[in-house]
GROMACS .gro file of C-alpha atoms in nm:
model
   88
    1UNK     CA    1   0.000   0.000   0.000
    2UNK     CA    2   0.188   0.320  -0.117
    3UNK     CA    3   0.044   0.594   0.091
    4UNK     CA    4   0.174   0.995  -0.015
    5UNK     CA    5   0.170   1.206   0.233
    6UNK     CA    6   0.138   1.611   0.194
    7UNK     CA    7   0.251   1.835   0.451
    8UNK     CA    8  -0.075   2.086   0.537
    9UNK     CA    9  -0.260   1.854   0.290
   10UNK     CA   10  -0.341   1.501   0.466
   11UNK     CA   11  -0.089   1.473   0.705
   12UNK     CA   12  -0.306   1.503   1.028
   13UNK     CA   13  -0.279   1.238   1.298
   14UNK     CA   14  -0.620   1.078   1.299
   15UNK     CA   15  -0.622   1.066   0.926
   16UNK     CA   16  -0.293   0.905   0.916
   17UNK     CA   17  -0.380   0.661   1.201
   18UNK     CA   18  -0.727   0.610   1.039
   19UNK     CA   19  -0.555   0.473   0.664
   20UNK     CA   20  -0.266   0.238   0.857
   21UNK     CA   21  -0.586   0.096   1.042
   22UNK     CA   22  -0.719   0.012   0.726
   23UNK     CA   23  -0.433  -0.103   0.514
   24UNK     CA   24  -0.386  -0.322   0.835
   25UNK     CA   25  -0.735  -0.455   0.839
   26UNK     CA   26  -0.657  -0.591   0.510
   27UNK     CA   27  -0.457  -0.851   0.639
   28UNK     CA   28  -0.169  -1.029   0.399
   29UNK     CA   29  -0.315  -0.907   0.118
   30UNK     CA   30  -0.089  -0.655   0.165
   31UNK     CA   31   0.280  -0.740   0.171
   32UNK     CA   32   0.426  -0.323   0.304
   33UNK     CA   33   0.340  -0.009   0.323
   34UNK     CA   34   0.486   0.254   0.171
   35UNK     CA   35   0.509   0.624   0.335
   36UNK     CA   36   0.563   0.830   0.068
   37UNK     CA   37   0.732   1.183   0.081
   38UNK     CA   38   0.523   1.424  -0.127
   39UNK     CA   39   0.711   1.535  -0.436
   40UNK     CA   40   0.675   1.851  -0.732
   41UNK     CA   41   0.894   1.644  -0.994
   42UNK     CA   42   0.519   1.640  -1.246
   43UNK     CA   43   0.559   2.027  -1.231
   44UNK     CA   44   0.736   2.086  -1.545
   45UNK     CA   45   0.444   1.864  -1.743
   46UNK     CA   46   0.223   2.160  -1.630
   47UNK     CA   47   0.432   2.421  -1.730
   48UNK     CA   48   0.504   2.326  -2.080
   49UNK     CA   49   0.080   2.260  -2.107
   50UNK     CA   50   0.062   2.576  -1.929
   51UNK     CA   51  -0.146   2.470  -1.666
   52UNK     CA   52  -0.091   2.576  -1.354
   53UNK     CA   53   0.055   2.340  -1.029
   54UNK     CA   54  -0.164   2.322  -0.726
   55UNK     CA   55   0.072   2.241  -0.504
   56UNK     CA   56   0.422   2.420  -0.635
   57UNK     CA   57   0.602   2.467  -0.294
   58UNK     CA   58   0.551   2.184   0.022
   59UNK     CA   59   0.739   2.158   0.260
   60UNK     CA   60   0.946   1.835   0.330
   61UNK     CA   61   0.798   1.575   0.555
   62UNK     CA   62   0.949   1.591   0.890
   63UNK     CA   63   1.140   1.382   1.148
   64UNK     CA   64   0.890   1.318   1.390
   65UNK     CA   65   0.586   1.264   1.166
   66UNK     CA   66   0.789   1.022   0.993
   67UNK     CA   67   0.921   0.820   1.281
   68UNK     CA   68   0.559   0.871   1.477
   69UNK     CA   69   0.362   0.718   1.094
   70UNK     CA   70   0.654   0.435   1.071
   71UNK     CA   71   0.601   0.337   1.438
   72UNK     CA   72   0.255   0.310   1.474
   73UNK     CA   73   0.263   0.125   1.106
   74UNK     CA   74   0.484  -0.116   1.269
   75UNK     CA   75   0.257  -0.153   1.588
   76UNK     CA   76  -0.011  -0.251   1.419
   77UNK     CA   77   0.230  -0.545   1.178
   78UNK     CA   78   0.273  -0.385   0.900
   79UNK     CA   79   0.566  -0.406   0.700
   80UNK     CA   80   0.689  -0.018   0.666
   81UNK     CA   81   0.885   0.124   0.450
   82UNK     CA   82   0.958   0.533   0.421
   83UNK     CA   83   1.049   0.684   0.042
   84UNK     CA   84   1.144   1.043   0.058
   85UNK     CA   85   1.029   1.296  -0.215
   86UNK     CA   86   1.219   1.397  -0.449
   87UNK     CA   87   1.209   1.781  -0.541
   88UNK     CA   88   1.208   1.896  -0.886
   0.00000   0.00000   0.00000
């Protein structure tokens, strides 16, 4: 289960805690998760269709919402895994 994770966007506690609850629920069906860092590397697709990017500046995920999403991941058995974003 890859789940992206946007600083400001969907990164609040209960929502978190709420989708590792569910990927868990799931059982073996799922082998990991994934905690993925939110990245703007799609931006220059919307600049040469000159659209504009909703989300052109977010900050990087932090330490302890990383270690805090990894843990309680891991507390409830599944297999985490943390991929940071890349920036463009």
């Amino acid at each position: 289960m890859r789940l992206v994770v946007i600083p400001g966007g969907n990164d609040a506690a209960a929502d978190l805690e709420e989708r590792l609850r569910f990927t868990a629920s799931l059982g073996d069906v799922v082998e990991r998760g994934d905690l993925l860092g939110y990245h703007t590397l799609g931006m220059g697709k919307y600049m040469r269709l000159g659209l504009e990017y909703a989300l052109p500046s977010v900050p990087e995920l932090g330490y302890r919402l990383i270690e805090r999403t990894m843990d309680l991941g891991a507390d409830l058995g599944l297999n985490m895994c943390y991929e940071p974003g890349a920036q463009a």
